[in-house]
RNA sequence: GGAGAGGUGGCUGAGUGGUCGAAAGCGCUCGACUUGAAAUCGAGUGUACCGAAAGGUACCGUGGGUUCGAAUCCCACCCUCUCCGCCA
């Protein structure tokens, strides 16, 4: 959620930043805010009078005035009058507040000053590239879904029978590879200082609202209708809410977490795209990194978070590049994002395998997650950052292609061999 | 799923209609005493919104209601705990 106070004090600036990522008119918010504050002022004055009457009546009765006396009756009458007025104002104010809140929840985060201006993914900026020396020499690489099926480790057809299209069953050594990747990534991040969590995979609406998936992107998640529970689209959601509605002591920061979870996405609106393989499934595994940090450190923390994600690709010797997303391609909650794209030889393209975002105080505001600095009055919102480290299915796809041998076998990356107990698939 | 108990500030816990944002204790912060510490004593110690400020308003699980006045009474819901059932 954007800062209403900042918007009020500097509307042109906020509107200008917001315009960089699309059109969103903030005027209605300012109007509602104005109305709301006027109503609040009126209401609290009435409320004060009402409280005063209440106290007076109590005092008089206790000091012996007859409750039936005309003096008390007059006060009661006035109390009723005030109450009648309040009865009109209160619903109005509530309604306006609700409207304001509803709109605010649909406003995306402001792009950071360092985010390149642009309209679409075309305008994203390549920051660096790594691992050219590991680009496979084999010119006849078979797409990962084909090798996978040939090796009997991936089955899409039977998965469609069990569930739907866009699901996969991973079998035998493939399943071992998937597990090895999860374990390998977690071990790395734990060594880097992230504390592992295994959160609930079913999540309530409030949590999805805090991280930014709701209300705007309800179509992207699977819902269990009778329970107000949703299948987690990413571990970012439950972890954002881990300390929701809390006030942490400064000493608690920074908090680093990593988590393995399956992720469930409806992929509404992408029906024609990536219909084959492991790239776009309704269910996939992911290891996520998450940081709760002091605002002063969030930029530096964002850099190291991105490095920690890159470290996984480097250890696996998978060629990748780092893009900085432009203002037009930024996710809803992010103020600044680096995407990591891994080389997929079969399509001759780099494909997103990790997205590392700084959301600053946007999610913390929605989730009311604050910290208190000793000696300073008041509280501040923490900054939240998240990054995939990495999407496991896509990593598997990258390995099945980049490590593919001319004879169709797959070499296992060195660092995974201890986890697999074998060197070839 | 059935039966019962309960949800109060950082914690423990009092409060069943009146001046209660809430006793007391613990904890924490500052100060005094002390060579230092402990102990002791004194002061302070929730959050948010409105307001230039003085100050005001809201919050005792959540939402409604009764009343001049609700932490306290009524209704609905949520959550936690115990027992039974079921189950990995």
Short mmCIF file of C-alpha atoms (C1' of nucleotides) in Angstrom, two decimals:
data_model
loop_
_atom_site.label_atom_id
_atom_site.label_comp_id
_atom_site.label_asym_id
_atom_site.label_seq_id
_atom_site.Cartn_x
_atom_site.Cartn_y
_atom_site.Cartn_z
CA UNK A 1 0.00 0.00 0.00
CA UNK A 2 1.32 3.40 -0.84
CA UNK A 3 1.74 5.93 1.93
CA UNK A 4 -1.40 8.03 2.16
CA UNK A 5 0.43 10.72 4.08
CA UNK A 6 3.06 10.98 1.39
CA UNK A 7 0.36 11.15 -1.26
CA UNK A 8 -1.45 13.89 0.61
CA UNK A 9 1.68 15.96 1.07
CA UNK A 10 3.15 15.42 -2.36
CA UNK A 11 0.46 14.31 -4.76
CA UNK A 12 2.22 15.42 -7.96
CA UNK A 13 5.32 13.44 -7.16
CA UNK A 14 3.43 10.27 -6.30
CA UNK A 15 1.25 10.56 -9.36
CA UNK A 16 4.30 11.10 -11.56
CA UNK A 17 6.07 8.01 -10.20
CA UNK A 18 2.94 5.98 -10.62
CA UNK A 19 2.46 7.14 -14.20
CA UNK A 20 5.73 5.47 -15.07
CA UNK A 21 4.11 2.09 -14.68
CA UNK A 22 0.69 2.71 -16.13
CA UNK A 23 -2.19 5.05 -15.71
CA UNK A 24 -3.74 5.24 -12.34
CA UNK A 25 -5.67 8.32 -11.27
CA UNK A 26 -5.01 9.21 -7.66
CA UNK A 27 -7.47 12.09 -7.56
CA UNK A 28 -10.39 9.99 -6.20
CA UNK A 29 -8.17 8.86 -3.36
CA UNK A 30 -7.31 12.41 -2.41
CA UNK A 31 -10.98 13.39 -2.52
CA UNK A 32 -12.04 10.49 -0.37
CA UNK A 33 -9.23 11.18 2.04
CA UNK A 34 -10.36 14.78 2.35
CA UNK A 35 -13.97 13.76 2.98
CA UNK A 36 -12.92 11.15 5.43
CA UNK A 37 -10.91 13.55 7.51
CA UNK A 38 -13.68 16.11 7.58
CA UNK A 39 -16.14 13.50 8.74
CA UNK A 40 -13.72 12.21 11.30
CA UNK A 41 -13.30 15.66 12.74
CA UNK A 42 -17.04 16.23 13.06
CA UNK A 43 -17.63 12.80 14.43
CA UNK A 44 -14.96 12.95 17.09
CA UNK A 45 -16.32 16.28 18.34
CA UNK A 46 -19.76 14.77 18.75
CA UNK A 47 -18.26 11.74 20.32
CA UNK A 48 -16.46 13.95 22.83
CA UNK A 49 -19.74 15.63 23.81
CA UNK A 50 -21.40 12.27 24.12
CA UNK A 51 -18.66 11.02 26.39
CA UNK A 52 -18.99 14.16 28.47
CA UNK A 53 -22.73 13.66 28.92
CA UNK A 54 -22.19 10.09 29.91
CA UNK A 55 -19.72 11.10 32.57
CA UNK A 56 -21.93 13.89 33.88
CA UNK A 57 -24.92 11.62 34.29
CA UNK A 58 -22.81 9.09 36.11
CA UNK A 59 -21.31 11.69 38.44
CA UNK A 60 -24.66 13.20 39.30
CA UNK A 61 -26.37 9.92 39.98
CA UNK A 62 -23.52 8.82 42.16
CA UNK A 63 -23.54 11.99 44.14
CA UNK A 64 -27.20 11.48 44.95
CA UNK A 65 -29.18 13.22 42.22
CA UNK A 66 -32.45 11.49 41.54
CA UNK A 67 -32.13 9.57 38.27
CA UNK A 68 -35.68 10.60 37.42
CA UNK A 69 -35.00 14.32 37.94
CA UNK A 70 -35.53 16.74 35.11
CA UNK A 71 -31.84 17.66 35.19
CA UNK A 72 -30.82 14.16 34.35
CA UNK A 73 -33.64 13.74 31.93
CA UNK A 74 -32.37 16.77 30.03
CA UNK A 75 -28.92 15.28 29.78
CA UNK A 76 -30.36 12.02 28.58
CA UNK A 77 -32.31 13.83 25.93
CA UNK A 78 -29.22 15.61 24.73
CA UNK A 79 -27.36 12.34 24.74
CA UNK A 80 -30.01 10.85 22.54
CA UNK A 81 -29.80 13.80 20.23
CA UNK A 82 -26.05 13.53 19.88
CA UNK A 83 -26.43 9.86 19.32
CA UNK A 84 -28.89 10.46 16.52
CA UNK A 85 -26.39 12.72 14.79
CA UNK A 86 -23.65 10.20 15.28
CA UNK A 87 -25.95 7.60 13.81
CA UNK A 88 -25.86 9.56 10.58
CA UNK A 89 -22.18 10.43 10.49
CA UNK A 90 -20.75 7.09 11.51
CA UNK A 91 -22.07 5.03 8.61
CA UNK A 92 -20.97 7.75 6.19
CA UNK A 93 -17.47 7.77 7.56
CA UNK A 94 -17.29 4.00 7.55
CA UNK A 95 -18.45 3.84 3.98
CA UNK A 96 -15.86 6.39 2.87
CA UNK A 97 -13.12 4.64 4.78
CA UNK A 98 -14.05 1.35 3.18
CA UNK A 99 -14.02 2.92 -0.28
CA UNK A 100 -10.68 4.52 0.37
CA UNK A 101 -9.20 1.29 1.63
CA UNK A 102 -10.60 -0.63 -1.33
CA UNK A 103 -9.02 1.74 -3.83
CA UNK A 104 -5.72 1.96 -1.97
CA UNK A 105 -5.40 -1.80 -2.09
CA UNK A 106 -5.48 -1.68 -5.87
CA UNK A 107 -2.72 0.90 -6.25
CA UNK A 108 0.61 -0.69 -7.15
CA UNK A 109 3.89 0.22 -5.52
CA UNK A 110 5.87 3.19 -6.78
CA UNK A 111 8.91 2.29 -8.86
CA UNK A 112 12.24 3.15 -7.26
CA UNK A 113 14.26 6.03 -8.64
CA UNK A 114 16.82 3.56 -9.97
CA UNK A 115 14.29 1.55 -11.97
CA UNK A 116 14.69 2.20 -15.70
CA UNK A 117 11.67 3.79 -17.31
CA UNK A 118 9.93 1.65 -19.87
CA UNK A 119 6.63 0.28 -21.07
CA UNK A 120 7.05 -3.47 -21.33
CA UNK A 121 9.51 -6.29 -20.97
CA UNK A 122 11.11 -5.03 -24.18
CA UNK A 123 12.51 -2.19 -22.13
CA UNK A 124 14.09 -4.25 -19.39
CA UNK A 125 17.79 -3.65 -19.04
CA UNK A 126 20.41 -6.38 -19.11
CA UNK A 127 22.75 -5.76 -16.21
CA UNK A 128 25.18 -8.64 -16.58
CA UNK A 129 25.62 -12.02 -18.12
CA UNK A 130 27.35 -15.01 -16.62
CA UNK A 131 28.63 -18.38 -17.78
CA UNK A 132 29.16 -18.01 -21.51
CA UNK A 133 31.86 -20.62 -21.15
CA UNK A 134 29.24 -23.12 -20.04
CA UNK A 135 27.00 -22.65 -23.06
CA UNK A 136 26.55 -26.15 -24.48
CA UNK A 137 28.46 -26.92 -27.65
CA UNK A 138 25.98 -29.52 -28.82
CA UNK A 139 23.88 -27.89 -31.57
CA UNK A 140 21.18 -30.58 -31.57
CA UNK A 141 19.75 -30.23 -28.13
CA UNK A 142 16.35 -31.82 -27.69
CA UNK A 143 13.75 -29.84 -25.67
CA UNK A 144 13.70 -30.87 -22.04
CA UNK A 145 10.19 -32.35 -22.22
CA UNK A 146 11.25 -34.65 -25.00
CA UNK A 147 14.38 -35.91 -23.25
CA UNK A 148 12.45 -36.13 -20.06
CA UNK A 149 9.80 -38.33 -21.57
CA UNK A 150 12.36 -40.40 -23.46
CA UNK A 151 14.24 -41.01 -20.22
CA UNK A 152 10.97 -41.84 -18.51
CA UNK A 153 11.45 -39.24 -15.80
CA UNK A 154 8.72 -36.79 -16.84
CA UNK A 155 5.17 -37.67 -17.77
CA UNK A 156 2.76 -35.02 -18.93
CA UNK A 157 0.10 -37.14 -20.56
CA UNK A 158 -0.68 -39.20 -17.51
CA UNK A 159 -0.63 -36.05 -15.40
CA UNK A 160 -3.38 -34.55 -17.54
CA UNK A 161 -5.36 -37.69 -16.75
CA UNK A 162 -4.76 -37.33 -13.03
CA UNK A 163 -5.34 -33.59 -12.96
CA UNK A 164 -5.31 -31.41 -16.09
CA UNK A 165 -2.92 -30.12 -18.66
CA UNK A 166 -0.06 -28.08 -17.21
CA UNK A 167 0.72 -30.66 -14.57
CA UNK A 168 3.64 -33.03 -14.47
CA UNK A 169 4.53 -36.25 -12.76
CA UNK A 170 8.22 -36.64 -12.10
CA UNK A 171 9.42 -40.20 -11.95
CA UNK A 172 12.39 -42.18 -10.68
CA UNK A 173 15.73 -40.46 -11.14
CA UNK A 174 13.88 -37.32 -12.18
CA UNK A 175 12.13 -37.20 -8.84
CA UNK A 176 15.48 -37.74 -7.16
CA UNK A 177 16.90 -34.84 -9.15
CA UNK A 178 14.01 -32.58 -8.17
CA UNK A 179 14.52 -33.49 -4.52
CA UNK A 180 18.27 -33.05 -4.80
CA UNK A 181 17.79 -29.57 -6.21
CA UNK A 182 15.48 -28.57 -3.39
CA UNK A 183 17.84 -29.93 -0.78
CA UNK A 184 20.88 -28.37 -2.45
CA UNK A 185 19.29 -24.93 -2.68
CA UNK A 186 18.05 -25.01 0.91
CA UNK A 187 21.44 -26.13 2.22
CA UNK A 188 23.11 -23.26 0.41
CA UNK A 189 20.72 -20.63 1.70
CA UNK A 190 20.81 -21.95 5.23
CA UNK A 191 24.61 -21.66 5.07
CA UNK A 192 24.17 -18.08 3.85
CA UNK A 193 22.20 -17.26 6.99
CA UNK A 194 18.61 -17.86 5.98
CA UNK A 195 16.46 -19.70 8.50
CA UNK A 196 14.38 -22.37 6.86
CA UNK A 197 10.63 -22.33 7.33
CA UNK A 198 7.96 -24.69 6.10
CA UNK A 199 4.84 -22.55 6.05
CA UNK A 200 1.24 -23.57 5.51
CA UNK A 201 0.50 -24.17 1.86
CA UNK A 202 -3.10 -23.07 2.27
CA UNK A 203 -3.43 -19.42 2.98
CA UNK A 204 -6.23 -17.06 3.96
CA UNK A 205 -7.35 -13.95 2.10
CA UNK A 206 -5.77 -11.57 4.52
CA UNK A 207 -2.36 -13.02 3.86
CA UNK A 208 -2.82 -12.78 0.11
CA UNK A 209 -3.91 -9.19 0.55
CA UNK A 210 -0.83 -8.35 2.59
CA UNK A 211 1.60 -9.56 -0.05
CA UNK A 212 -0.40 -7.97 -2.88
CA UNK A 213 -2.05 -10.93 -4.66
CA UNK A 214 -5.47 -9.74 -3.56
CA UNK A 215 -7.70 -8.02 -4.38
CA UNK A 216 -6.47 -7.46 -7.92
CA UNK A 217 -5.11 -10.86 -8.88
CA UNK A 218 -7.66 -13.27 -7.50
CA UNK A 219 -7.81 -14.96 -10.89
CA UNK A 220 -4.22 -16.07 -10.57
CA UNK A 221 -4.71 -18.29 -7.53
CA UNK A 222 -6.62 -21.46 -6.77
CA UNK A 223 -9.22 -21.08 -4.08
CA UNK A 224 -10.84 -23.55 -1.69
CA UNK A 225 -14.17 -21.85 -1.77
CA UNK A 226 -15.84 -22.96 1.41
CA UNK A 227 -12.91 -22.14 3.65
CA UNK A 228 -11.42 -18.76 2.75
CA UNK A 229 -8.24 -20.61 1.98
CA UNK A 230 -6.14 -20.42 -1.17
CA UNK A 231 -3.35 -22.62 -2.45
CA UNK A 232 -0.14 -20.73 -2.05
CA UNK A 233 1.08 -19.20 -5.32
CA UNK A 234 4.54 -18.64 -3.83
CA UNK A 235 6.16 -18.90 -0.40
CA UNK A 236 6.42 -15.14 -0.49
CA UNK A 237 2.77 -15.00 0.58
CA UNK A 238 2.86 -17.01 3.80
CA UNK A 239 6.25 -15.61 4.78
CA UNK A 240 5.14 -12.01 4.32
CA UNK A 241 2.42 -12.75 6.82
CA UNK A 242 4.62 -14.61 9.26
CA UNK A 243 5.03 -11.51 11.42
CA UNK A 244 1.92 -9.71 10.21
CA UNK A 245 0.36 -7.29 12.74
CA UNK A 246 3.46 -7.41 14.89
CA UNK A 247 5.86 -4.79 16.17
CA UNK A 248 9.36 -6.21 16.13
CA UNK A 249 12.25 -4.82 18.16
CA UNK A 250 14.97 -3.33 15.92
CA UNK A 251 17.43 -5.92 17.17
CA UNK A 252 15.31 -8.60 15.51
CA UNK A 253 16.20 -7.19 12.09
CA UNK A 254 17.26 -8.31 9.63
CA UNK A 255 15.36 -11.58 9.48
CA UNK A 256 16.25 -13.94 6.65
CA UNK A 257 14.08 -16.89 5.75
CA UNK A 258 14.21 -19.51 3.07
CA UNK A 259 11.44 -21.94 2.29
CA UNK A 260 10.65 -24.78 0.02
CA UNK A 261 7.03 -24.87 -1.09
CA UNK A 262 5.06 -26.11 -4.01
CA UNK A 263 3.46 -23.18 -5.83
CA UNK A 264 0.03 -23.23 -7.41
CA UNK A 265 -0.95 -20.81 -10.15
CA UNK A 266 -3.95 -20.71 -12.41
CA UNK A 267 -1.98 -19.09 -15.23
CA UNK A 268 -5.17 -17.46 -16.42
CA UNK A 269 -4.63 -15.63 -19.66
CA UNK A 270 -1.55 -17.54 -20.73
CA UNK A 271 -3.32 -20.41 -22.46
CA UNK A 272 -1.30 -20.33 -25.66
CA UNK A 273 2.10 -19.86 -24.05
CA UNK A 274 4.65 -22.45 -23.00
CA UNK A 275 2.15 -25.22 -23.37
CA UNK A 276 4.84 -27.85 -23.29
CA UNK A 277 7.35 -28.78 -20.68
CA UNK A 278 8.16 -27.59 -17.22
CA UNK A 279 8.13 -23.88 -17.86
CA UNK A 280 4.55 -22.96 -17.04
CA UNK A 281 2.72 -25.42 -14.81
CA UNK A 282 -0.19 -25.05 -12.43
CA UNK A 283 1.96 -26.67 -9.77
CA UNK A 284 5.69 -26.31 -9.42
CA UNK A 285 8.30 -26.43 -6.70
CA UNK A 286 10.24 -23.41 -5.59
CA UNK A 287 12.79 -22.48 -2.99
CA UNK A 288 12.20 -18.93 -1.90
CA UNK A 289 14.38 -16.45 -0.05
CA UNK A 290 12.83 -13.69 1.99
CA UNK A 291 14.20 -10.80 4.01
CA UNK A 292 12.68 -8.47 6.57
CA UNK A 293 15.06 -5.55 6.96
CA UNK A 294 15.58 -2.06 8.30
CA UNK A 295 14.75 0.54 5.63
CA UNK A 296 18.29 1.91 5.70
CA UNK A 297 19.72 -1.39 4.55
CA UNK A 298 17.17 -2.57 2.05
CA UNK A 299 19.04 -1.54 -1.09
CA UNK A 300 22.19 -3.38 0.00
CA UNK A 301 20.10 -6.35 1.11
CA UNK A 302 18.51 -6.43 -2.31
CA UNK A 303 21.91 -6.73 -3.95
CA UNK A 304 23.00 -9.61 -1.73
CA UNK A 305 19.67 -11.33 -2.11
CA UNK A 306 20.13 -11.26 -5.87
CA UNK A 307 23.68 -12.54 -5.48
CA UNK A 308 22.42 -15.40 -3.36
CA UNK A 309 20.06 -16.40 -6.14
CA UNK A 310 22.83 -16.07 -8.73
CA UNK A 311 25.04 -18.21 -6.54
CA UNK A 312 22.78 -21.18 -7.13
CA UNK A 313 23.03 -20.83 -10.90
CA UNK A 314 26.77 -20.37 -10.69
CA UNK A 315 27.20 -23.44 -8.53
CA UNK A 316 25.16 -25.38 -11.07
CA UNK A 317 27.20 -23.84 -13.89
CA UNK A 318 24.10 -22.74 -15.74
CA UNK A 319 24.55 -19.71 -18.02
CA UNK A 320 22.29 -16.84 -17.13
CA UNK A 321 21.80 -13.13 -17.39
CA UNK A 322 20.47 -10.55 -14.98
CA UNK A 323 17.82 -8.10 -16.10
CA UNK A 324 16.59 -5.12 -14.27
CA UNK A 325 12.89 -4.78 -14.88
CA UNK A 326 11.68 -1.47 -16.23
CA UNK A 327 8.89 0.53 -14.62
CA UNK A 328 6.28 -0.97 -16.94
CA UNK A 329 7.18 -4.60 -16.22
CA UNK A 330 7.49 -4.33 -12.46
CA UNK A 331 5.30 -6.61 -10.36
CA UNK A 332 2.46 -5.05 -8.38
CA UNK A 333 4.20 -4.95 -5.00
CA UNK A 334 7.75 -4.35 -6.17
CA UNK A 335 9.61 -1.08 -6.30
CA UNK A 336 12.70 -2.61 -7.90
CA UNK A 337 13.28 -6.03 -9.39
CA UNK A 338 16.09 -8.07 -10.89
CA UNK A 339 15.08 -11.06 -12.95
CA UNK A 340 17.51 -13.91 -13.43
CA UNK A 341 17.13 -15.66 -16.74
CA UNK A 342 18.71 -19.01 -17.43
CA UNK A 343 19.81 -20.16 -20.86
CA UNK A 344 17.45 -22.69 -22.45
CA UNK A 345 19.20 -24.07 -25.53
CA UNK A 346 16.18 -25.72 -27.12
CA UNK A 347 14.42 -22.40 -27.48
CA UNK A 348 17.61 -20.42 -27.94
CA UNK A 349 16.48 -18.00 -25.29
CA UNK A 350 17.06 -16.93 -21.75
CA UNK A 351 14.05 -17.74 -19.55
CA UNK A 352 13.12 -16.32 -16.16
CA UNK A 353 14.20 -18.60 -13.33
CA UNK A 354 14.25 -16.15 -10.45
CA UNK A 355 12.82 -12.78 -9.62
CA UNK A 356 14.37 -10.76 -6.82
CA UNK A 357 12.32 -7.82 -5.62
CA UNK A 358 12.52 -5.09 -3.09
CA UNK A 359 9.00 -4.18 -1.97
CA UNK A 360 10.22 -1.66 0.56
CA UNK A 361 7.39 -0.80 2.98
CA UNK A 362 4.58 -1.66 0.55
CA UNK A 363 3.78 -5.12 1.88
CA UNK A 364 4.62 -4.19 5.46
CA UNK A 365 2.03 -1.44 5.28
CA UNK A 366 -0.59 -3.86 3.97
CA UNK A 367 0.33 -6.41 6.60
CA UNK A 368 0.85 -3.85 9.34
CA UNK A 369 4.33 -5.16 10.07
CA UNK A 370 6.40 -2.66 11.95
CA UNK A 371 9.49 -2.33 14.09
CA UNK A 372 10.28 -0.12 17.01
CA UNK A 373 13.59 1.56 17.44
CA UNK A 374 14.56 2.02 21.08
CA UNK A 375 14.55 5.69 22.00
CA UNK A 376 12.66 6.71 18.87
CA UNK A 377 9.01 7.45 19.29
CA UNK A 378 6.51 5.70 17.12
CA UNK A 379 7.03 2.74 14.88
CA UNK A 380 8.28 2.26 11.33
CA UNK A 381 7.37 -0.20 8.66
CA UNK A 382 9.97 -2.85 7.85
CA UNK A 383 11.12 -3.42 4.32
CA UNK A 384 10.43 -6.77 2.71
CA UNK A 385 12.38 -8.44 -0.06
CA UNK A 386 11.83 -11.69 -1.81
CA UNK A 387 13.59 -13.74 -4.43
CA UNK A 388 13.37 -17.17 -5.89
CA UNK A 389 16.38 -19.24 -5.15
CA UNK A 390 15.34 -20.87 -7.49
CA UNK A 391 12.28 -22.09 -9.32
CA UNK A 392 13.02 -25.80 -9.16
CA UNK A 393 11.10 -26.99 -12.21
CA UNK A 394 12.74 -24.48 -14.45
CA UNK A 395 16.12 -25.39 -13.00
CA UNK A 396 15.40 -29.01 -13.87
CA UNK A 397 14.49 -27.93 -17.41
CA UNK A 398 17.74 -26.00 -17.69
CA UNK A 399 19.75 -28.99 -16.52
CA UNK A 400 17.98 -31.38 -18.88
CA UNK A 401 19.00 -29.15 -21.76
CA UNK A 402 22.32 -27.58 -20.83
CA UNK A 403 23.70 -30.85 -19.48
CA UNK A 404 22.35 -32.93 -22.32
CA UNK A 405 24.94 -35.20 -23.97
CA UNK A 406 24.93 -36.07 -27.67
CA UNK A 407 23.74 -39.57 -26.76
CA UNK A 408 20.67 -38.19 -25.03
CA UNK A 409 21.85 -38.82 -21.50
CA UNK A 410 22.02 -36.05 -18.93
CA UNK A 411 25.11 -35.38 -16.94
CA UNK A 412 24.42 -34.43 -13.33
CA UNK A 413 26.00 -31.12 -12.23
CA UNK A 414 28.97 -31.76 -9.93
CA UNK A 415 27.43 -30.09 -6.92
CA UNK A 416 24.34 -32.27 -7.15
CA UNK A 417 26.14 -35.58 -7.42
CA UNK A 418 26.57 -35.98 -3.67
CA UNK A 419 22.82 -35.51 -3.33
CA UNK A 420 22.03 -37.95 -6.12
CA UNK A 421 24.63 -40.63 -5.72
CA UNK A 422 25.03 -40.76 -9.48
CA UNK A 423 26.61 -38.70 -12.24
CA UNK A 424 24.39 -39.40 -15.21
CA UNK A 425 20.68 -39.67 -15.95
"C1'" G B 1 -17.88 -33.71 13.72
"C1'" G B 2 -20.00 -33.82 19.32
"C1'" A B 3 -19.46 -31.73 24.51
"C1'" G B 4 -17.23 -28.14 27.63
"C1'" A B 5 -13.86 -23.91 29.00
"C1'" G B 6 -11.76 -19.49 27.57
"C1'" G B 7 -9.96 -14.99 24.59
"C1'" U B 8 -7.96 -8.05 28.78
"C1'" G B 9 -1.50 -4.09 27.70
"C1'" G B 10 5.55 -7.18 26.38
"C1'" C B 11 4.04 -11.26 30.10
"C1'" U B 12 1.05 -12.96 34.54
"C1'" G B 13 -3.57 -11.36 35.99
"C1'" A B 14 -7.77 -8.15 38.42
"C1'" G B 15 -11.98 -5.91 36.73
"C1'" U B 16 -19.68 -8.24 35.65
"C1'" G B 17 -22.95 -1.07 33.75
"C1'" G B 18 -20.55 4.85 35.50
"C1'" U B 19 -14.97 9.38 35.93
"C1'" C B 20 -11.37 2.23 33.00
"C1'" G B 21 -6.71 2.87 28.23
"C1'" A B 22 -7.86 -0.30 32.17
"C1'" A B 23 -5.61 -2.41 39.42
"C1'" A B 24 -1.48 -5.24 41.00
"C1'" G B 25 2.89 -7.92 40.03
"C1'" C B 26 6.75 -9.09 36.58
"C1'" G B 27 9.59 -7.16 32.67
"C1'" C B 28 11.74 -2.86 30.33
"C1'" U B 29 13.80 2.51 30.31
"C1'" C B 30 15.80 6.61 33.02
"C1'" G B 31 17.46 8.53 37.76
"C1'" A B 32 19.24 8.00 43.07
"C1'" C B 33 22.20 4.97 46.33
"C1'" U B 34 27.04 1.80 45.31
"C1'" U B 35 34.20 1.43 43.82
"C1'" G B 36 31.14 -1.82 40.42
"C1'" A B 37 27.04 -4.99 40.56
"C1'" A B 38 22.89 -6.98 43.13
"C1'" A B 39 19.19 -5.41 46.35
"C1'" U B 40 16.41 -1.05 47.51
"C1'" C B 41 13.98 3.63 46.42
"C1'" G B 42 11.85 7.32 42.78
"C1'" A B 43 9.93 8.47 37.87
"C1'" G B 44 8.39 6.61 33.35
"C1'" U B 45 6.74 2.66 30.12
"C1'" G B 46 0.63 0.30 24.32
"C1'" U B 47 -0.97 1.45 19.21
"C1'" A B 48 -3.35 4.28 15.54
"C1'" C B 49 -5.99 8.45 13.60
"C1'" C B 50 -7.36 13.91 13.63
"C1'" G B 51 -5.09 18.64 15.12
"C1'" A B 52 -0.04 24.02 14.20
"C1'" A B 53 -0.73 23.21 19.32
"C1'" A B 54 -3.68 22.60 23.52
"C1'" G B 55 -6.14 18.62 23.08
"C1'" G B 56 -9.62 15.10 21.02
"C1'" U B 57 -11.19 10.19 19.13
"C1'" A B 58 -10.80 4.91 18.65
"C1'" C B 59 -9.00 0.16 20.29
"C1'" C B 60 -10.05 -5.14 26.39
"C1'" G B 61 -10.71 -11.69 19.85
"C1'" U B 62 -14.04 -9.60 15.35
"C1'" G B 63 -18.72 -7.46 13.85
"C1'" G B 64 -23.54 -5.83 15.29
"C1'" G B 65 -27.16 -4.43 19.30
"C1'" U B 66 -29.17 -2.42 24.23
"C1'" U B 67 -28.00 2.20 27.23
"C1'" C B 68 -27.17 9.05 28.69
"C1'" G B 69 -22.89 5.61 29.56
"C1'" A B 70 -20.23 -1.19 27.82
"C1'" A B 71 -13.94 -4.59 28.97
"C1'" U B 72 -18.53 -5.56 31.85
"C1'" C B 73 -25.35 -7.01 29.34
"C1'" C B 74 -27.56 -9.32 24.44
"C1'" C B 75 -26.76 -11.60 19.33
"C1'" A B 76 -23.62 -13.55 15.45
"C1'" C B 77 -18.92 -14.98 13.95
"C1'" C B 78 -13.58 -16.17 14.54
"C1'" C B 79 -9.71 -18.26 17.29
"C1'" U B 80 -7.38 -21.13 21.35
"C1'" C B 81 -7.52 -25.06 24.99
"C1'" U B 82 -9.60 -29.83 27.22
"C1'" C B 83 -12.40 -34.42 26.56
"C1'" C B 84 -14.81 -37.80 22.94
"C1'" G B 85 -14.97 -39.41 17.74
"C1'" C B 86 -12.05 -39.78 13.23
"C1'" C B 87 -7.31 -39.77 11.16
"C1'" A B 88 -1.24 -39.30 8.91
#
